[in-house]
Amino acid sequence: MNLAIRLTSLMARKLPVKPIRLAGQRPVASISFDDFPRNAWTLGGPVMARHGVRGTYYTAGGFCGRTVDGTEFYDAEDLTALAAAGHEIACHGFAHQPTPSLTTAELAADAARNGEFLKPFLGGAAPVSYAFPYGRVSPRTKRFMAPRFSSVRGVHPGVNVGRVDLAQLNTISLEARCWDEEAIEAAIQRVRQDRGWLILYTHDVQENPSPYGSTPKMLDWALGRVAAAGITMLPVREALPVALGA
Ligand SMILES: [Zn+2]
């Protein structure tokens, strides 16, 4: 990242756009998959089913039915199947562009396009959760997304405890490139003790994952540790009201 991008991202991070204090009544956790590669559903789905949990798929419509750089992405049947199984279909932009690189008009067009694409799989409704592609944000794009979604997730590593920004929620990565069982366990314990919200994320799920993905075993381990801590796991849209004490 060049300096200008780093500064913009730091400024965005320091600018709470939708600040709120979590209720701290009980801990909650979510598992999310970005983009998403098809095996996040075909191989990740069975792991979640074994744990009796449902996840959130931050879906970029532009990837539907495509194979890009060797990655096979989900198709329309996958979206139908995972929605029927109670998983959440959430928004990740249509063209999967870093939001600061788009003008506000382009951002609006892209968000509208993804909303239209996802609608049939959401029973005609609009997606309520959003994640920034690449986690890339600016103060302008945070302000743009905040009123359009009930929660917005970035990729800044951390748990969500106490005062949080619903326009840029923190997340703990399960990606192979930064896999750290001790750090993940510490995050789980922090959320349990402080009754916060843990949002996990990854991309592909397969035996030989990309640097941005996980093995089925890694996913299984993480979901097992959350369960062992007695933390309920819910899709992001259902975890939000729990975190807010509604
Ligand atoms: Zn992405």
Coordinates of C-alpha atoms and ligand atoms in Angstrom, one line a residue:
M1 CA 0.0 0.0 0.0
N2 CA 1.3 3.4 -0.8
L3 CA 1.5 6.2 1.8
A4 CA -1.7 8.0 0.6
I5 CA -3.7 4.8 0.8
R6 CA -2.3 4.1 4.3
L7 CA -3.1 7.5 5.5
T8 CA -6.7 7.4 4.1
S9 CA -7.2 4.1 5.7
L10 CA -5.8 5.3 9.1
M11 CA -8.1 8.3 8.9
A12 CA -11.1 6.2 8.2
R13 CA -10.2 3.9 11.0
K14 CA -10.0 6.8 13.5
L15 CA -13.3 8.3 12.3
P16 CA -16.3 6.6 14.0
V17 CA -19.2 6.9 11.6
K18 CA -21.7 4.8 13.4
P19 CA -20.4 4.5 16.9
I20 CA -22.4 2.5 19.4
R21 CA -21.7 0.8 22.7
L22 CA -22.4 -3.0 22.7
A23 CA -24.8 -4.1 25.4
G24 CA -22.4 -6.5 26.9
Q25 CA -25.2 -8.8 28.1
R26 CA -23.9 -11.9 26.5
P27 CA -21.2 -12.9 24.1
V28 CA -22.0 -13.7 20.5
A29 CA -19.9 -14.9 17.5
S30 CA -20.3 -15.0 13.7
I31 CA -18.4 -16.8 10.9
S32 CA -18.2 -15.1 7.6
F33 CA -16.8 -16.0 4.1
D34 CA -15.9 -13.2 1.6
D35 CA -16.4 -13.1 -2.2
F36 CA -16.9 -16.2 -2.1
P37 CA -15.1 -19.2 -3.5
R38 CA -17.6 -22.1 -4.1
N39 CA -15.8 -24.4 -1.6
A40 CA -16.7 -22.0 1.2
W41 CA -20.1 -23.5 0.7
T42 CA -19.5 -27.0 -0.6
L43 CA -16.8 -27.8 2.0
G44 CA -17.4 -25.1 4.6
G45 CA -21.1 -25.7 4.7
P46 CA -20.8 -29.3 6.0
V47 CA -18.3 -28.2 8.7
M48 CA -20.9 -25.6 9.9
A49 CA -23.7 -28.1 9.7
R50 CA -21.7 -30.5 12.0
H51 CA -21.5 -27.7 14.6
G52 CA -25.1 -26.7 14.1
V53 CA -24.2 -23.1 13.1
R54 CA -25.1 -20.8 10.3
G55 CA -22.7 -18.3 8.7
T56 CA -22.7 -15.1 6.6
Y57 CA -21.6 -15.1 3.0
Y58 CA -20.4 -11.6 1.9
T59 CA -21.2 -12.1 -1.8
A60 CA -19.8 -10.1 -4.7
G61 CA -22.3 -10.6 -7.6
G62 CA -19.6 -10.2 -10.2
F63 CA -18.0 -13.5 -9.2
C64 CA -21.2 -15.6 -9.7
G65 CA -20.6 -18.7 -11.9
R66 CA -17.1 -17.6 -12.8
T67 CA -13.6 -19.0 -12.3
V68 CA -11.1 -16.3 -11.8
D69 CA -7.3 -16.9 -11.6
G70 CA -8.0 -20.6 -10.9
T71 CA -10.6 -19.9 -8.2
E72 CA -14.0 -21.4 -8.8
F73 CA -16.7 -19.1 -7.4
Y74 CA -20.2 -19.8 -6.2
D75 CA -23.1 -20.0 -8.6
A76 CA -26.8 -19.2 -8.3
E77 CA -27.7 -22.7 -7.2
D78 CA -25.2 -22.4 -4.3
L79 CA -26.9 -19.1 -3.2
T80 CA -30.3 -20.7 -3.3
A81 CA -29.1 -23.7 -1.3
L82 CA -27.3 -21.8 1.4
A83 CA -30.1 -19.4 1.9
A84 CA -32.5 -22.4 2.3
A85 CA -30.1 -23.7 4.9
G86 CA -30.5 -20.5 6.9
H87 CA -27.2 -18.9 6.1
E88 CA -27.0 -15.2 5.5
I89 CA -26.4 -13.7 2.0
A90 CA -24.7 -10.3 2.6
C91 CA -23.2 -7.6 0.3
H92 CA -19.6 -7.3 -0.7
G93 CA -20.1 -5.0 -3.7
F94 CA -20.7 -6.3 -7.2
A95 CA -17.4 -5.7 -9.0
H96 CA -15.3 -6.3 -5.8
Q97 CA -13.5 -3.0 -6.1
P98 CA -11.6 -1.2 -3.3
T99 CA -14.2 1.4 -2.3
P100 CA -11.8 4.4 -2.1
S101 CA -11.0 3.9 -5.8
L102 CA -14.7 4.5 -6.8
T103 CA -16.4 7.8 -7.1
T104 CA -19.5 8.2 -5.0
A105 CA -21.7 7.8 -8.1
E106 CA -19.8 4.6 -9.1
L107 CA -20.1 3.3 -5.5
A108 CA -23.9 3.9 -5.6
A109 CA -24.2 2.1 -9.0
D110 CA -22.1 -0.8 -7.8
A111 CA -24.1 -1.2 -4.5
A112 CA -27.4 -1.0 -6.4
R113 CA -26.2 -3.6 -8.9
N114 CA -25.2 -6.0 -6.1
G115 CA -28.5 -5.4 -4.3
E116 CA -30.5 -6.2 -7.5
F117 CA -28.4 -9.3 -8.1
L118 CA -28.9 -10.6 -4.5
K119 CA -32.6 -9.7 -4.2
P120 CA -34.0 -12.9 -5.7
F121 CA -32.0 -15.0 -3.2
L122 CA -33.3 -12.8 -0.3
G123 CA -37.0 -13.2 -1.0
G124 CA -37.0 -9.8 -2.7
A125 CA -35.4 -8.0 0.2
A126 CA -32.1 -6.1 0.3
P127 CA -29.0 -7.4 2.0
V128 CA -28.5 -5.9 5.5
S129 CA -24.9 -6.6 6.2
Y130 CA -21.9 -5.4 4.1
A131 CA -18.1 -6.0 4.1
F132 CA -15.6 -3.7 2.3
P133 CA -13.8 -5.5 -0.5
Y134 CA -10.1 -5.9 0.7
G135 CA -11.3 -4.1 3.8
R136 CA -10.3 -0.9 2.0
V137 CA -12.1 2.2 3.3
S138 CA -12.0 5.9 3.3
P139 CA -14.0 8.3 5.5
R140 CA -16.2 9.0 2.4
T141 CA -16.9 5.4 1.7
K142 CA -17.6 4.6 5.4
R143 CA -20.1 7.5 5.4
F144 CA -21.7 6.1 2.2
M145 CA -22.2 2.6 3.5
A146 CA -23.2 3.3 7.1
P147 CA -26.8 4.3 6.4
R148 CA -27.3 1.7 3.8
F149 CA -26.6 -1.4 6.0
S150 CA -27.3 -2.3 9.5
S151 CA -23.7 -3.4 10.0
V152 CA -20.5 -3.0 8.0
R153 CA -17.4 -5.1 8.5
G154 CA -13.8 -4.2 7.6
V155 CA -10.7 -6.4 7.9
H156 CA -9.1 -4.6 10.8
P157 CA -8.0 -7.4 13.2
G158 CA -9.7 -7.4 16.6
V159 CA -12.8 -8.3 18.5
N160 CA -15.8 -6.0 19.0
V161 CA -16.1 -5.1 22.6
G162 CA -17.6 -2.0 24.3
R163 CA -17.7 1.0 22.0
V164 CA -17.6 -0.2 18.4
D165 CA -18.1 1.4 14.9
L166 CA -21.0 -0.3 13.1
A167 CA -19.5 1.2 9.9
Q168 CA -16.3 -0.7 10.3
L169 CA -16.5 -3.8 12.6
N170 CA -13.4 -5.6 13.5
T171 CA -12.7 -9.2 12.5
I172 CA -10.5 -12.1 13.4
S173 CA -8.9 -13.9 10.4
L174 CA -9.0 -17.6 9.9
E175 CA -6.8 -17.3 6.8
A176 CA -3.9 -19.7 6.3
R177 CA -1.5 -16.7 5.8
C178 CA -1.9 -15.5 9.3
W179 CA -3.3 -18.6 11.1
D180 CA -2.5 -18.3 14.8
E181 CA -4.4 -20.6 17.2
E182 CA -3.2 -18.7 20.3
A183 CA -4.4 -15.4 19.0
I184 CA -7.8 -16.8 17.9
E185 CA -8.2 -18.5 21.3
A186 CA -7.3 -15.2 23.1
A187 CA -9.9 -13.4 21.0
I188 CA -12.6 -16.0 21.9
Q189 CA -11.7 -15.7 25.6
R190 CA -11.8 -11.9 25.5
V191 CA -15.2 -11.9 23.8
R192 CA -16.5 -14.4 26.4
Q193 CA -15.2 -12.4 29.4
D194 CA -16.3 -9.0 28.1
R195 CA -19.4 -10.3 26.4
G196 CA -18.6 -8.8 23.0
W197 CA -19.0 -9.9 19.4
L198 CA -16.4 -12.1 17.6
I199 CA -16.6 -12.0 13.8
L200 CA -14.4 -14.6 12.1
Y201 CA -13.7 -14.5 8.4
T202 CA -12.0 -16.4 5.7
H203 CA -12.4 -17.0 1.9
D204 CA -11.9 -20.5 0.4
V205 CA -12.2 -23.7 2.4
Q206 CA -10.2 -26.7 1.1
E207 CA -7.4 -29.1 1.9
N208 CA -4.9 -26.9 0.2
P209 CA -6.3 -23.5 0.8
S210 CA -5.1 -20.2 -0.8
P211 CA -3.2 -17.9 1.6
Y212 CA -6.6 -16.2 2.1
G213 CA -8.5 -19.4 2.9
S214 CA -8.6 -22.2 5.5
T215 CA -8.7 -26.0 5.6
P216 CA -11.9 -27.7 6.7
K217 CA -9.9 -28.7 9.9
M218 CA -9.0 -25.1 10.7
L219 CA -12.6 -24.0 10.3
D220 CA -13.7 -27.0 12.4
W221 CA -11.2 -26.1 15.1
A222 CA -12.3 -22.5 15.3
L223 CA -16.0 -23.4 15.5
G224 CA -15.2 -26.0 18.2
R225 CA -13.3 -23.4 20.3
V226 CA -16.2 -20.9 20.1
A227 CA -18.6 -23.7 21.1
A228 CA -16.3 -24.8 24.0
A229 CA -16.4 -21.2 25.3
G230 CA -20.2 -21.4 25.4
I231 CA -20.6 -18.6 22.8
T232 CA -23.6 -18.7 20.6
M233 CA -22.8 -18.4 16.9
L234 CA -25.2 -16.6 14.6
P235 CA -25.1 -15.0 11.1
V236 CA -24.1 -11.3 11.3
R237 CA -27.6 -10.0 10.8
E238 CA -28.9 -12.1 13.8
A239 CA -25.8 -11.5 16.0
L240 CA -26.2 -7.7 15.7
P241 CA -29.4 -7.4 17.8
V242 CA -27.9 -9.8 20.4
A243 CA -24.7 -7.7 20.6
L244 CA -26.9 -4.6 20.9
G245 CA -29.0 -6.2 23.6
A246 CA -32.2 -5.7 21.6
Ligands
ZN1 ZN -13.4 -9.8 -0.9

